[in-house]
Structures are given as C-alpha cells and as structure tokens.
mmCIF file of N, CA and C in Angstrom:
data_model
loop_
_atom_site.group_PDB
_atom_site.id
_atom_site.type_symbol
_atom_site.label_atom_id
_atom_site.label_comp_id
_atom_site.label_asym_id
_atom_site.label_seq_id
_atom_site.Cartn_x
_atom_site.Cartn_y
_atom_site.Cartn_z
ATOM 1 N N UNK A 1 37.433 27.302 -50.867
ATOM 2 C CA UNK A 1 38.491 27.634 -49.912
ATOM 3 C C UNK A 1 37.881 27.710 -48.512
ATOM 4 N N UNK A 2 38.517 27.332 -47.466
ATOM 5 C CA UNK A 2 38.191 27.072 -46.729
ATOM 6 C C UNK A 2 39.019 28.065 -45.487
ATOM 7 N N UNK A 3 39.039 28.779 -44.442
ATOM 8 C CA UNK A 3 39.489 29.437 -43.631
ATOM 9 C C UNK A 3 39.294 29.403 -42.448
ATOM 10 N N UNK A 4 40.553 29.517 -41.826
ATOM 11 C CA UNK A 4 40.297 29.076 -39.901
ATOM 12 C C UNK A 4 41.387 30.484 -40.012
ATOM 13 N N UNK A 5 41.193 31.208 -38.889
ATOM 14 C CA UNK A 5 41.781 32.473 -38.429
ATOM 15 C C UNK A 5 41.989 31.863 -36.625
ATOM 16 N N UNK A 6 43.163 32.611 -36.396
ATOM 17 C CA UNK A 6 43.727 32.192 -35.372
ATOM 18 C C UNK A 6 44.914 33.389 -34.822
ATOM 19 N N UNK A 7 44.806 33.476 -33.321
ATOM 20 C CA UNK A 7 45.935 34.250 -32.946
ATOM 21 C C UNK A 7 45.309 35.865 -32.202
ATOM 22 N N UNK A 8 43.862 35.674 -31.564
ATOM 23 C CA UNK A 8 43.405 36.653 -31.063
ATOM 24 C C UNK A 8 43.693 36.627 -29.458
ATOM 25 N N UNK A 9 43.343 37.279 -29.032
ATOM 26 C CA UNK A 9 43.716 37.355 -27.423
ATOM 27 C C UNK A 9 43.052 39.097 -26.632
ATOM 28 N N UNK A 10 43.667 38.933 -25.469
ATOM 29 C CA UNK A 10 43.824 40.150 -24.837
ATOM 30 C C UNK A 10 45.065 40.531 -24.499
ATOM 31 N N UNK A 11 44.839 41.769 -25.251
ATOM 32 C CA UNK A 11 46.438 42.983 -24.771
ATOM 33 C C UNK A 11 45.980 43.720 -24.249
ATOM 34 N N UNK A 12 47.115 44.812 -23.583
ATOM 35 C CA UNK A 12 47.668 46.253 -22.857
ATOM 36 C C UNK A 12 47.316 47.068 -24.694
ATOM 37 N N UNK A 13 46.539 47.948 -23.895
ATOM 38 C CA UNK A 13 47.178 49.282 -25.208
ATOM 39 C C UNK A 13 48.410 49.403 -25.361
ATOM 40 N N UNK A 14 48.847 49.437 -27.157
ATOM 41 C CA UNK A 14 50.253 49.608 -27.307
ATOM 42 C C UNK A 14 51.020 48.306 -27.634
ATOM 43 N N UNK A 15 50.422 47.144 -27.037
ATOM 44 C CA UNK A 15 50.855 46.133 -27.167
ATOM 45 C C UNK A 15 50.531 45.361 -28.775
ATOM 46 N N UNK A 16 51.284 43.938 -29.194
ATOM 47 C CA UNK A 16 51.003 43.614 -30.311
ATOM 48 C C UNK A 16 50.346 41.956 -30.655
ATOM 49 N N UNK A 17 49.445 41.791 -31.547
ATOM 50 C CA UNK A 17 49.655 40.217 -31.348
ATOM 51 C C UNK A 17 49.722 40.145 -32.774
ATOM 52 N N UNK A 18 49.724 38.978 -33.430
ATOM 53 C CA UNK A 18 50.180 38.626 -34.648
ATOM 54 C C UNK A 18 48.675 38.020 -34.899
ATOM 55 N N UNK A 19 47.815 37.933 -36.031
ATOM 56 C CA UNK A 19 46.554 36.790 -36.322
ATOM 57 C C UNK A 19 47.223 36.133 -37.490
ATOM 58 N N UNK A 20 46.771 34.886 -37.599
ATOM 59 C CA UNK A 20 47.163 33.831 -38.798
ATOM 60 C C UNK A 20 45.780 33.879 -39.374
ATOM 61 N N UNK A 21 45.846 33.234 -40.616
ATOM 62 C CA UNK A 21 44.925 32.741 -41.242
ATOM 63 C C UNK A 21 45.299 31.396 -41.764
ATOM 64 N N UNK A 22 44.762 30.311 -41.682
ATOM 65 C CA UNK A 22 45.183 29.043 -42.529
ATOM 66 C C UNK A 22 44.223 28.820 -42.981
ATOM 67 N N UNK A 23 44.368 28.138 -44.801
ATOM 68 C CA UNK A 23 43.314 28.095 -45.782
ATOM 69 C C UNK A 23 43.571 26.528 -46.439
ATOM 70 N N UNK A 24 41.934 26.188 -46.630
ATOM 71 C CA UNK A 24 42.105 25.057 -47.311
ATOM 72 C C UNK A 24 42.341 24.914 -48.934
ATOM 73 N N UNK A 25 42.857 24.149 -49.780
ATOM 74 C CA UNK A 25 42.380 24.047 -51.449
ATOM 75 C C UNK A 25 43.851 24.548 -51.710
ATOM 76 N N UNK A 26 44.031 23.755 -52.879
ATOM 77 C CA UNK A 26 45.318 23.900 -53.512
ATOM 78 C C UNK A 26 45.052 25.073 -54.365
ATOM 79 N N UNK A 27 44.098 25.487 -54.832
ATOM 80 C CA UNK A 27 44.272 26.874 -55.061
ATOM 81 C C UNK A 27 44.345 28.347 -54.478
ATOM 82 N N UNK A 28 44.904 28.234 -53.110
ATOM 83 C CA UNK A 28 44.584 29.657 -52.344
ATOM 84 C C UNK A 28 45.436 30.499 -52.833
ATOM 85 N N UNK A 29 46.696 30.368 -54.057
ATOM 86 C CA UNK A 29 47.461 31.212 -54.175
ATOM 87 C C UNK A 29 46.985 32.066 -55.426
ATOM 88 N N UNK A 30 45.838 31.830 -56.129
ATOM 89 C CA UNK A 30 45.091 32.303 -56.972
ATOM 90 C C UNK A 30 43.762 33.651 -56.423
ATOM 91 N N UNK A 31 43.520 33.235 -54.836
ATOM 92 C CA UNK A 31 43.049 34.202 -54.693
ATOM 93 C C UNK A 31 43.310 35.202 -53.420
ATOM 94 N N UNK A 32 42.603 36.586 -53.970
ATOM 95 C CA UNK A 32 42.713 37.624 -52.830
ATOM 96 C C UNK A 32 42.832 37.388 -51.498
ATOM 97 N N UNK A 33 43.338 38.121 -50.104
ATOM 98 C CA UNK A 33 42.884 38.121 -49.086
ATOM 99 C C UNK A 33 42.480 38.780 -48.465
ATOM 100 N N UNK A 34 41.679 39.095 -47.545
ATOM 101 C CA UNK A 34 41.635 40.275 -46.696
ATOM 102 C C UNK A 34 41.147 40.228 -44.935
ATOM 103 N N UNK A 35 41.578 40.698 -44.237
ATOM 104 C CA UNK A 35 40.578 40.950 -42.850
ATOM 105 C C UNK A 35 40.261 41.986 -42.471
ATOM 106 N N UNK A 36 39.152 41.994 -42.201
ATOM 107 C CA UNK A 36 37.955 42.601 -41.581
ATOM 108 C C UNK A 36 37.573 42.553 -39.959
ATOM 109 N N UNK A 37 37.012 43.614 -39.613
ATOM 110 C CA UNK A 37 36.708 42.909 -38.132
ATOM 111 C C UNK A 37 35.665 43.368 -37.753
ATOM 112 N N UNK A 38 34.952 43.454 -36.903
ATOM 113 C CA UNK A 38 33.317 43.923 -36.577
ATOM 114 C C UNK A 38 33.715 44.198 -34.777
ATOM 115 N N UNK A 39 33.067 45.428 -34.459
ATOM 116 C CA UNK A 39 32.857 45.896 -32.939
ATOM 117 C C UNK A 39 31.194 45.530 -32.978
ATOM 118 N N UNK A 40 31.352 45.363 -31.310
ATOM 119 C CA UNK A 40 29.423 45.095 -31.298
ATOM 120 C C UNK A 40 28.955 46.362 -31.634
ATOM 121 N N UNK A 41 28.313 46.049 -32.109
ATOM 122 C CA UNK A 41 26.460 47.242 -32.247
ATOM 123 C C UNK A 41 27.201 48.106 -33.848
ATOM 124 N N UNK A 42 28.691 47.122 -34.408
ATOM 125 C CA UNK A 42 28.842 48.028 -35.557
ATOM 126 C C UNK A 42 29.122 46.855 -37.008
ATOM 127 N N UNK A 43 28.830 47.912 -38.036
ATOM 128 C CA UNK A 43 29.367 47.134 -39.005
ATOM 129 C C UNK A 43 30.465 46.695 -39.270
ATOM 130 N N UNK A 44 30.600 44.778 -39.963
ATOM 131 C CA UNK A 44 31.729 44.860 -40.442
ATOM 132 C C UNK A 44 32.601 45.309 -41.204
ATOM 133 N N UNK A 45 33.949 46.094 -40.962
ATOM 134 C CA UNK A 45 34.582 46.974 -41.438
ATOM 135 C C UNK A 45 36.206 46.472 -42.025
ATOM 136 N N UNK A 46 36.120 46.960 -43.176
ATOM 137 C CA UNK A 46 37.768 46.708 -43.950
ATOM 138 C C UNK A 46 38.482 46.822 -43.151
ATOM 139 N N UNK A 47 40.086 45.901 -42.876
ATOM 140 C CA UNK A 47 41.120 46.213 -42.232
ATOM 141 C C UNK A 47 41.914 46.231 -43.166
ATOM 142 N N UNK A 48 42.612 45.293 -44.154
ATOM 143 C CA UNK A 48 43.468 45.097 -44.862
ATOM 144 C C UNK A 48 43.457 44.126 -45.436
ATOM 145 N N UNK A 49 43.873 44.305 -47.276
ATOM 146 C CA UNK A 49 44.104 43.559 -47.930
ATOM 147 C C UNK A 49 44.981 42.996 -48.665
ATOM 148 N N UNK A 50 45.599 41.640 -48.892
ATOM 149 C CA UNK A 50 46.661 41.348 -49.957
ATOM 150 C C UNK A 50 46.618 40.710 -51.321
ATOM 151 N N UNK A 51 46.849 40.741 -51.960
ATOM 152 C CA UNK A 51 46.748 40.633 -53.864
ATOM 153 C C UNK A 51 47.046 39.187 -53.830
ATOM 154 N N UNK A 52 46.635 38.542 -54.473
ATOM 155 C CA UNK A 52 47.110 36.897 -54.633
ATOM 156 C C UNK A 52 48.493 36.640 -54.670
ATOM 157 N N UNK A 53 49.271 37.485 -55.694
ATOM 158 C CA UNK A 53 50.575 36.835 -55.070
ATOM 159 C C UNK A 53 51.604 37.413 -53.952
ATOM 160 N N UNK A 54 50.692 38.630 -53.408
ATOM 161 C CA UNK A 54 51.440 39.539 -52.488
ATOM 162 C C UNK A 54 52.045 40.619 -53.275
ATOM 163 N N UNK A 55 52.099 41.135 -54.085
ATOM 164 C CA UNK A 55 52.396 42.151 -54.705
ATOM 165 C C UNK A 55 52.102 43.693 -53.933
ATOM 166 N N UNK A 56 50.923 43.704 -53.838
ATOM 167 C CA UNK A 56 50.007 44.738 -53.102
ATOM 168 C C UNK A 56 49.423 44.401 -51.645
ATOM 169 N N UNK A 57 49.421 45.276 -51.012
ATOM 170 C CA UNK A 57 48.415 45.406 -49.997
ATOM 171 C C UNK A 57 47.839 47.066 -49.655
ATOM 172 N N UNK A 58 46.747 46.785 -49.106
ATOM 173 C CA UNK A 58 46.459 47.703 -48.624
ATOM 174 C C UNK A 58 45.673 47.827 -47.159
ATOM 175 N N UNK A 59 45.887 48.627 -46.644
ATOM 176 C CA UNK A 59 45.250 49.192 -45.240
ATOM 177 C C UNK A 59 44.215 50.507 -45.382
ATOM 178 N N UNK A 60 43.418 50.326 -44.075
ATOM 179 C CA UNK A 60 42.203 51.319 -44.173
ATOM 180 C C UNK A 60 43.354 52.562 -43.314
ATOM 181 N N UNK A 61 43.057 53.301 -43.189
ATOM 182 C CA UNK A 61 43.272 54.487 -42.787
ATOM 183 C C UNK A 61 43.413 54.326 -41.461
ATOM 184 N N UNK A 62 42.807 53.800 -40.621
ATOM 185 C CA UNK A 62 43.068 53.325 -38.837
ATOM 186 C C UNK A 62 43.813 52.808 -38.522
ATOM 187 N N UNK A 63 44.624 51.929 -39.628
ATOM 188 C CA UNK A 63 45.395 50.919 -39.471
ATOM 189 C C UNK A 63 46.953 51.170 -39.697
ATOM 190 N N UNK A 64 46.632 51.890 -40.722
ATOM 191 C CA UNK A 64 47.819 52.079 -41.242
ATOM 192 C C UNK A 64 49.289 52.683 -41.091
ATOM 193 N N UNK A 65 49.717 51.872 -41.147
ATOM 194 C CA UNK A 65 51.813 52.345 -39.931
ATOM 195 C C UNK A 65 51.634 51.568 -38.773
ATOM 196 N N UNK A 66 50.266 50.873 -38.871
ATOM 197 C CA UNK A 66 50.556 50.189 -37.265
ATOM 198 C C UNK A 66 50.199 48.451 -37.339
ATOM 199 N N UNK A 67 49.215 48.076 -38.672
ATOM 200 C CA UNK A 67 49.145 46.733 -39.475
ATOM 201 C C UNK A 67 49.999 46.503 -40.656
ATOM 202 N N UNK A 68 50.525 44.900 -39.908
ATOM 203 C CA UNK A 68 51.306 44.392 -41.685
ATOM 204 C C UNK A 68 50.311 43.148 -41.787
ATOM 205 N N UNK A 69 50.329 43.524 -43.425
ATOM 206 C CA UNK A 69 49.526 41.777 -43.771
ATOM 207 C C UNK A 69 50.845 41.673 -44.679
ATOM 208 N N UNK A 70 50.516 39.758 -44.615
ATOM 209 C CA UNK A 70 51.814 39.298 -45.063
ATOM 210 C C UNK A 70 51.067 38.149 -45.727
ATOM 211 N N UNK A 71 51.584 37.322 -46.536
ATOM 212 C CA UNK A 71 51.021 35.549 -47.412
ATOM 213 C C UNK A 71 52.148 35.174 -47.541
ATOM 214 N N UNK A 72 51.935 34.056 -47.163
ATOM 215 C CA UNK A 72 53.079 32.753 -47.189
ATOM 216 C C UNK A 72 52.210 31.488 -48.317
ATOM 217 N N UNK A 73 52.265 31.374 -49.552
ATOM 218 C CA UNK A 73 51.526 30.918 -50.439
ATOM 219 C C UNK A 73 51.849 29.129 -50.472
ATOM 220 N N UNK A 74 53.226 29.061 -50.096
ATOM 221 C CA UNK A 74 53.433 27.691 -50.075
ATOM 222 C C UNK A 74 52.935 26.965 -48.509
ATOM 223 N N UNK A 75 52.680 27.671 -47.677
ATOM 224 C CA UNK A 75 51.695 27.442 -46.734
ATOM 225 C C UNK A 75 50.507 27.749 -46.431
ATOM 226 N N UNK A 76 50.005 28.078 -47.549
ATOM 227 C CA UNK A 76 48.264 28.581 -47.135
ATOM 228 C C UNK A 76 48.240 29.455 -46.528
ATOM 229 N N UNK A 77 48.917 30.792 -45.453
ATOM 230 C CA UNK A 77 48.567 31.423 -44.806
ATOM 231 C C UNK A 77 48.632 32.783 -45.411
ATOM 232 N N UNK A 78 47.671 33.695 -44.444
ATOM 233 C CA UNK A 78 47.723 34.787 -44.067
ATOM 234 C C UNK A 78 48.080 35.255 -42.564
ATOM 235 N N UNK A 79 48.573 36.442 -42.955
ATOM 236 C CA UNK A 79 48.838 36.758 -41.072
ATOM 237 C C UNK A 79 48.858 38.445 -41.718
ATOM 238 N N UNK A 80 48.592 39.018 -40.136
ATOM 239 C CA UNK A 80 48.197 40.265 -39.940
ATOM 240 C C UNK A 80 48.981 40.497 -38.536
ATOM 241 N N UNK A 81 49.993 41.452 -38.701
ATOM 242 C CA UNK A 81 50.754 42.076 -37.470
ATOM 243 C C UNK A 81 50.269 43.361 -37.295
ATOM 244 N N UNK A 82 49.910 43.137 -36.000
ATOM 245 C CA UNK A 82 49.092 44.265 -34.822
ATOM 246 C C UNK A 82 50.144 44.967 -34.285
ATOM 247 N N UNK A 83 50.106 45.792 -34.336
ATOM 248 C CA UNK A 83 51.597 46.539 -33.288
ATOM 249 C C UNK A 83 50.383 47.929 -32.648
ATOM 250 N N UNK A 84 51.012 48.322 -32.224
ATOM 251 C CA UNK A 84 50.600 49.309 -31.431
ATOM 252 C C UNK A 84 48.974 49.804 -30.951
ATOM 253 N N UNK A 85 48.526 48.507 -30.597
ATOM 254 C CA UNK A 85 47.543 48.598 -30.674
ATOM 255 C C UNK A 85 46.560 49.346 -29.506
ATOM 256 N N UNK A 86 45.487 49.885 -30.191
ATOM 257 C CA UNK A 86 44.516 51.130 -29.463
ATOM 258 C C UNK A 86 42.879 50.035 -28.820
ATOM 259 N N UNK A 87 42.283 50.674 -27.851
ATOM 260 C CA UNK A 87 41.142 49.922 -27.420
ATOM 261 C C UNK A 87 40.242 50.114 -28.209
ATOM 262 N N UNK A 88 40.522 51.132 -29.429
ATOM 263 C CA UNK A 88 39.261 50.929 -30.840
ATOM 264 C C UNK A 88 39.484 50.158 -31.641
ATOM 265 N N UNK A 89 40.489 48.698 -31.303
ATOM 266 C CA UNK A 89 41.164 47.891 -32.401
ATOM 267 C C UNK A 89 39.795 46.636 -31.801
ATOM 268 N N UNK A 90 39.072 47.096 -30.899
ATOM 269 C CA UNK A 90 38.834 45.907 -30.034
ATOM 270 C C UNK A 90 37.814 45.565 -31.089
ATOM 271 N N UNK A 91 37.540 43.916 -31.558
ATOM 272 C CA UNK A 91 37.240 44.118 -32.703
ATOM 273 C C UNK A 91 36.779 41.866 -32.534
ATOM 274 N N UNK A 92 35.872 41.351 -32.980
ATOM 275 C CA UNK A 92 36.402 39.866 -33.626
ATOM 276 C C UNK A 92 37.173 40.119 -35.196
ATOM 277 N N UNK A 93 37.652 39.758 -35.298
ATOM 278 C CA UNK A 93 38.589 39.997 -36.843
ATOM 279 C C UNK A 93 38.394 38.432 -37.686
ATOM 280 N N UNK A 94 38.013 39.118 -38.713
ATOM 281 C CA UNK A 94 37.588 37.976 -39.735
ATOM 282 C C UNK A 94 38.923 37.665 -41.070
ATOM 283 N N UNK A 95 39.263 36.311 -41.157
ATOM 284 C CA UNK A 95 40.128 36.563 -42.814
ATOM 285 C C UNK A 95 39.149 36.358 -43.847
ATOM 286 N N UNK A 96 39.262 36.461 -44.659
ATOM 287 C CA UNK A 96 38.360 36.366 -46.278
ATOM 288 C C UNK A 96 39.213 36.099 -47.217
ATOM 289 N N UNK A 97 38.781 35.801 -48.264
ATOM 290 C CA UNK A 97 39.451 35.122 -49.456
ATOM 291 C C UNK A 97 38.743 35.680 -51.225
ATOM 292 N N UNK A 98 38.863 36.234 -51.636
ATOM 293 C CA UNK A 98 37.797 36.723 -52.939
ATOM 294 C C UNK A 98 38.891 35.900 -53.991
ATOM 295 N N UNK A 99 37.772 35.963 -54.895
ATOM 296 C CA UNK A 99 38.280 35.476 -56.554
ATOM 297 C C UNK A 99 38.618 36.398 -57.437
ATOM 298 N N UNK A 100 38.081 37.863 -57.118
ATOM 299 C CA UNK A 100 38.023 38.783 -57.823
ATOM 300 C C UNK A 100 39.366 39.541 -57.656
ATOM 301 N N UNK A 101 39.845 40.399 -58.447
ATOM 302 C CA UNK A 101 40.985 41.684 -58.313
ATOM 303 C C UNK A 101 42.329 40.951 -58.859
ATOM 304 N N UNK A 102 43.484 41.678 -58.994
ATOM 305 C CA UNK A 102 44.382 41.636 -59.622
ATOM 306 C C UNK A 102 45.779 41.382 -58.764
ATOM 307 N N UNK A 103 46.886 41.812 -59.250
ATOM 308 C CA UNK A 103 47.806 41.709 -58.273
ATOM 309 C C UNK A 103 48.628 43.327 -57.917
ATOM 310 N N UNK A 104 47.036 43.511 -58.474
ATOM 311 C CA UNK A 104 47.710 45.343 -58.463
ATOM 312 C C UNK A 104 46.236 46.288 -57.818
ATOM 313 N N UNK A 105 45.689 45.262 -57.470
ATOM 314 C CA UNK A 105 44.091 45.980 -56.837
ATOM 315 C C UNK A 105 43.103 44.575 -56.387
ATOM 316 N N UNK A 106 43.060 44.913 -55.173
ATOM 317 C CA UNK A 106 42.398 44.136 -54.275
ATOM 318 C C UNK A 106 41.131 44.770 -53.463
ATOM 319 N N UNK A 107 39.778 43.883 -54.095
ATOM 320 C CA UNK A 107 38.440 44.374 -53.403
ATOM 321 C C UNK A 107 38.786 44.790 -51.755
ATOM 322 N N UNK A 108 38.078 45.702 -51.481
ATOM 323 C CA UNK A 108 37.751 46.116 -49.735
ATOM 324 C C UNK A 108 37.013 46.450 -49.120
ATOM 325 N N UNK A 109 35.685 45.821 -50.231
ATOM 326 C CA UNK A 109 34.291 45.406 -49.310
ATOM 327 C C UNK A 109 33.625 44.514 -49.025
ATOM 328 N N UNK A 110 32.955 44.508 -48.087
ATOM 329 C CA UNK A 110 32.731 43.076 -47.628
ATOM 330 C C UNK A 110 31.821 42.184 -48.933
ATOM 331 N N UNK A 111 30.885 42.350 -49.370
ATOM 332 C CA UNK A 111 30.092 41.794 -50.276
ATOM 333 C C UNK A 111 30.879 41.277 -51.384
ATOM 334 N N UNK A 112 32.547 41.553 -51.625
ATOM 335 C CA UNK A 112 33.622 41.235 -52.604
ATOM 336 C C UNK A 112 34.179 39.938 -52.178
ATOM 337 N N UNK A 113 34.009 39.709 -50.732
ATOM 338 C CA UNK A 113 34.316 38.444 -50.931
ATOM 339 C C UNK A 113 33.587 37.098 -50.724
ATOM 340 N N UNK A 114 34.032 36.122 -51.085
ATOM 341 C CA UNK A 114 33.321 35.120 -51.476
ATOM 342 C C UNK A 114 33.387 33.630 -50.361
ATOM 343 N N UNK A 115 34.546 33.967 -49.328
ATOM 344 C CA UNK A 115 34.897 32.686 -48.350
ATOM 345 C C UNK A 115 35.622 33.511 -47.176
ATOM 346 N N UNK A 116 35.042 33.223 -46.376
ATOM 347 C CA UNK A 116 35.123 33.938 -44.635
ATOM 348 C C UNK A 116 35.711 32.583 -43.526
ATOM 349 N N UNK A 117 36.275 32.845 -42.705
ATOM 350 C CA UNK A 117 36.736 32.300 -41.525
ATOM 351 C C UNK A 117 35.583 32.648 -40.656
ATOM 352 N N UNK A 118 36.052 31.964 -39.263
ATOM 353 C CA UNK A 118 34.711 31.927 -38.502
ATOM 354 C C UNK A 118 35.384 32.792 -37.369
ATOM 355 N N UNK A 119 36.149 34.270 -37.336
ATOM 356 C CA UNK A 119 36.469 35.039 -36.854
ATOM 357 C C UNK A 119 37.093 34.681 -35.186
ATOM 358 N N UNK A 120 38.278 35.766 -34.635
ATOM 359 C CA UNK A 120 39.129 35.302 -33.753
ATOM 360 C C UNK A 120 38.938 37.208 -33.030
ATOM 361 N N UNK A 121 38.950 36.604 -31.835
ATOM 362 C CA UNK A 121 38.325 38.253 -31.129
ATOM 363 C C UNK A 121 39.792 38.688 -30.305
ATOM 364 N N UNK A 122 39.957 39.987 -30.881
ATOM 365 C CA UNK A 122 40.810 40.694 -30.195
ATOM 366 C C UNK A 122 40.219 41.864 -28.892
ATOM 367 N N UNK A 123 40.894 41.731 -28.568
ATOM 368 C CA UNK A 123 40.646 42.775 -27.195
ATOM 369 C C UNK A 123 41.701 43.394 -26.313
ATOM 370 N N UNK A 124 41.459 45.040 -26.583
ATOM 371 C CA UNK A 124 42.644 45.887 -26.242
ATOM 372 C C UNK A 124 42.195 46.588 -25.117
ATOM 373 N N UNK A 125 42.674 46.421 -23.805
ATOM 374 C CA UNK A 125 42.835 46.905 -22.763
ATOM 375 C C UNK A 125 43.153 48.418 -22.375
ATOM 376 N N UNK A 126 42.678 49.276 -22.152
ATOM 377 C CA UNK A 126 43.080 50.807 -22.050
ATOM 378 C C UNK A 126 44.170 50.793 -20.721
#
C-alpha cells in the first residue's frame, strides 16, 4: 500500500483544515488506518485511528471532540477533520496503514504500522 497525505497548510487558532489521505492497491479496504504527527525535537505521536471497514475509530485524548477521521473505501481515502484547532496541533501529520487489528480495535502505536505517507505539515497560528 502505498500513501500520499495531503491537505496541510497554515491556520488562525480555532480555525479548521481537512487532511486527505490517498492510498495505492486494491486492497486498502482490508487494512487499518491511522495518523500520527510529530512536533520538532518530539516524538512521533498517535492522533487517530480507523478500523478497516470504519466501524471504529479512535482519538488520543488531545484530539478528541475536536478530530473526525472518516474512510471512503471505494476511493482509497482517508481524511481527518481539524476543527478547532490549538498552536500545539502544530505538527507534520503522517497517514499509516497496518495489517493488523480488527474492526472493533485498531493498533495506536507507531511500530504497529506497516506503510506510512511521506507526511503534510500543519501549522497553527496563535
């Protein structure tokens, strides 16, 4: 599987942008998704994940009430809606793809997954 992430920019605090993910291989609806994002001088860190057929997702605790992840399976994508976003969101944000987990539990560490995008940098303005 193959992954291009798309849809980063600069916002106003508070403001929202949407990220895509588009994936290669006729099998992407078989596996997990998730994004991640990394601040300089920190580790890359869980944002949110969705179950292969969308059943589940989940969010880290920073995120959560203020990220939607969504899969569109007959189009390869992922997308991640930013809403209200804070200058600790400021982040490059990565999509991922794992083989592993269910449609009722989805890995949310990084070493779980198995195919990465080449990350799209957000940046939130105070």
């Amino acid at each position: 599987v193959q992954l291009q992430a798309s849809g980063g920019g600069l916002v106003q605090a508070g403001g929202s942008l949407r990220l895509s993910c588009a994936a290669s291989g006729r099998t992407f609806s078989s596996y997990a998704c998730g994004w991640f994002r990394q601040a300089p001088g920190k580790e890359r860190e869980f944002v949110s994940a969705i179950s292969w057929g969308g059943s589940s997702t989940f969010y880290s605790d920073s995120v959560k009430g203020r990220f939607t992840i969504s899969r569109d399976n007959a189009k390869n994508t992922v997308a991640l809606q930013m809403n209200s976003l804070k200058p600790e969101d400021t982040a490059v944000y990565y999509c991922a793809a794992t083989s592993r987990g269910t449609d009722y539990s989805v890995p949310q560490r990084v070493h779980e997954y198995n195919y990465w995008g080449q990350g799209t940098l957000v940046t939130v303005s105070s």
